[in-house]
Amino acid sequence: MNKPLLVLGSINADLYVEVDRLPQPGETIQGGGCAVRPGGKGGNQAAAAAKLGYPTWFAGHLGNDDFAVPMRAAIRTAGADDRLLTQVAAPTGQAFILLQRGGENSIIVAAGANLVWNGLDAPIIDAIPKSGAVLLQRETPTDIVLAAARAGRSAGIPVILDAGGSNDTLDPRVLPFLSVFSPNEHELAHITGLPTTNEVEVLRAARSLQSQGVGTVLVKLGARGCLLVPRQGEPTHQASFPVTVVDTTGAGDCFTAAYTVAMLESRAEVDRLRFACAAAAICVSRLGAMPSLPNRSEVDSFLAKHSS
Ligand code: RIB
């Protein structure tokens, strides 16, 4: 039996409205369909791993409002264990998502409970050494990410950090704890201060992180797929799968979680990348963050259909 993947991070109520275009300052426009859907980078990644069939614990903070019940239910429905998901005296995180035709989005996050921590919760400290890996993002406070990464490294388990969730500079103290760091090309440029406009530049920026202690750098390139840069050896590029894009929200979360699951299953590197790109492709072809995450059989059938 595999030890569970522990995902620590944010959980949000995603408040969606569909728009033809973004409003100008001072302008009021009419939106289309609107809905509340479960999301948040941590919740999405936990739900993704669980739906792919990997035993998963989700650690995070909900608020004390009406959003808390349906958000917890979404984590449970996905199959993740929610015993490390606790309520604090704050509003549940909310993300205001303007979804444009073609799938691009603009998001404002009101982090609420996701930022209310007083050190790592004791049950999370106990759980880390009992887990098989720790998966983190940056929608929780830096000191919490750092503490969880350090605890994971001390326990001798892989620590994976998705760069998404913050525009702040990355605290360099976290880098030596990371087995895998996964930014998109924009986050990579922001974090390293280096250009990332082509593959050579992306590689150079990834290497600069590795010189500070990071293991593998897994760069998301959007419609161009991904580039995996191992600490030693040559990088591997994986193209994305062609699909009709409905909503890109949560696709990066789905990608990182699927890669982590495939890594924990000791699949060959190229299979991990195909698995992650396939999961993300299914995710962008559906509406919502958490509701769009595929299960294992959907990814397997997708890959069977797209095998060359
Ligand atoms: O990565 C997608 C997520 O970012 C959304 O679900 C939203 O909650 C924001 O946190």
mmCIF file with all atom_site columns, C-alpha atoms and ligand atoms in Angstrom, residues 12 14 39-41 44 95 97 107 109 139 249-250 253 289, ligand 1:
data_model
loop_
_atom_site.group_PDB
_atom_site.id
_atom_site.type_symbol
_atom_site.label_atom_id
_atom_site.label_alt_id
_atom_site.label_comp_id
_atom_site.label_asym_id
_atom_site.label_entity_id
_atom_site.label_seq_id
_atom_site.pdbx_PDB_ins_code
_atom_site.Cartn_x
_atom_site.Cartn_y
_atom_site.Cartn_z
_atom_site.occupancy
_atom_site.B_iso_or_equiv
_atom_site.pdbx_formal_charge
_atom_site.auth_seq_id
_atom_site.auth_comp_id
_atom_site.auth_asym_id
_atom_site.auth_atom_id
_atom_site.pdbx_PDB_model_num
ATOM   1  C CA . ASN A 1 12  ? -11.316 28.552 -2.447  1.00 0.00 ? 12  ASN A CA 1
ATOM   2  C CA . ASP A 1 14  ? -14.430 29.989 -7.189  1.00 0.00 ? 14  ASP A CA 1
ATOM   3  C CA . GLY A 1 39  ? -11.180 25.470 -6.363  1.00 0.00 ? 39  GLY A CA 1
ATOM   4  C CA . GLY A 1 40  ? -7.991  26.801 -4.813  1.00 0.00 ? 40  GLY A CA 1
ATOM   5  C CA . LYS A 1 41  ? -4.609  25.532 -5.882  1.00 0.00 ? 41  LYS A CA 1
ATOM   6  C CA . ASN A 1 44  ? -7.408  21.340 -6.839  1.00 0.00 ? 44  ASN A CA 1
ATOM   7  C CA . ALA A 1 95  ? -11.534 33.501 -6.123  1.00 0.00 ? 95  ALA A CA 1
ATOM   8  C CA . ILE A 1 97  ? -12.957 34.432 -11.908 1.00 0.00 ? 97  ILE A CA 1
ATOM   9  C CA . ILE A 1 107 ? -8.670  35.875 -11.309 1.00 0.00 ? 107 ILE A CA 1
ATOM   10 C CA . VAL A 1 109 ? -8.158  35.899 -4.971  1.00 0.00 ? 109 VAL A CA 1
ATOM   11 C CA . GLU A 1 139 ? -1.350  30.389 -1.920  1.00 0.00 ? 139 GLU A CA 1
ATOM   12 C CA . THR A 1 249 ? -8.596  27.364 -14.635 1.00 0.00 ? 249 THR A CA 1
ATOM   13 C CA . GLY A 1 250 ? -6.918  24.644 -12.586 1.00 0.00 ? 250 GLY A CA 1
ATOM   14 C CA . ASP A 1 253 ? -2.786  22.310 -10.728 1.00 0.00 ? 253 ASP A CA 1
ATOM   15 C CA . ALA A 1 289 ? -11.268 23.995 -11.662 1.00 0.00 ? 289 ALA A CA 1
HETATM 16 O O1 . RIB B 2 .   ? -5.150  27.452 -10.111 1.00 0.00 ? 1   RIB B O1 1
HETATM 17 C C1 . RIB B 2 .   ? -6.516  27.729 -10.193 1.00 0.00 ? 1   RIB B C1 1
HETATM 18 C C2 . RIB B 2 .   ? -7.038  28.268 -8.898  1.00 0.00 ? 1   RIB B C2 1
HETATM 19 O O2 . RIB B 2 .   ? -6.454  29.512 -8.650  1.00 0.00 ? 1   RIB B O2 1
HETATM 20 C C3 . RIB B 2 .   ? -8.524  28.515 -8.888  1.00 0.00 ? 1   RIB B C3 1
HETATM 21 O O3 . RIB B 2 .   ? -9.267  27.378 -8.532  1.00 0.00 ? 1   RIB B O3 1
HETATM 22 C C4 . RIB B 2 .   ? -8.656  29.672 -7.914  1.00 0.00 ? 1   RIB B C4 1
HETATM 23 O O4 . RIB B 2 .   ? -9.228  29.321 -6.706  1.00 0.00 ? 1   RIB B O4 1
HETATM 24 C C5 . RIB B 2 .   ? -7.241  30.211 -7.722  1.00 0.00 ? 1   RIB B C5 1
HETATM 25 O O5 . RIB B 2 .   ? -6.750  29.898 -6.492  1.00 0.00 ? 1   RIB B O5 1
#
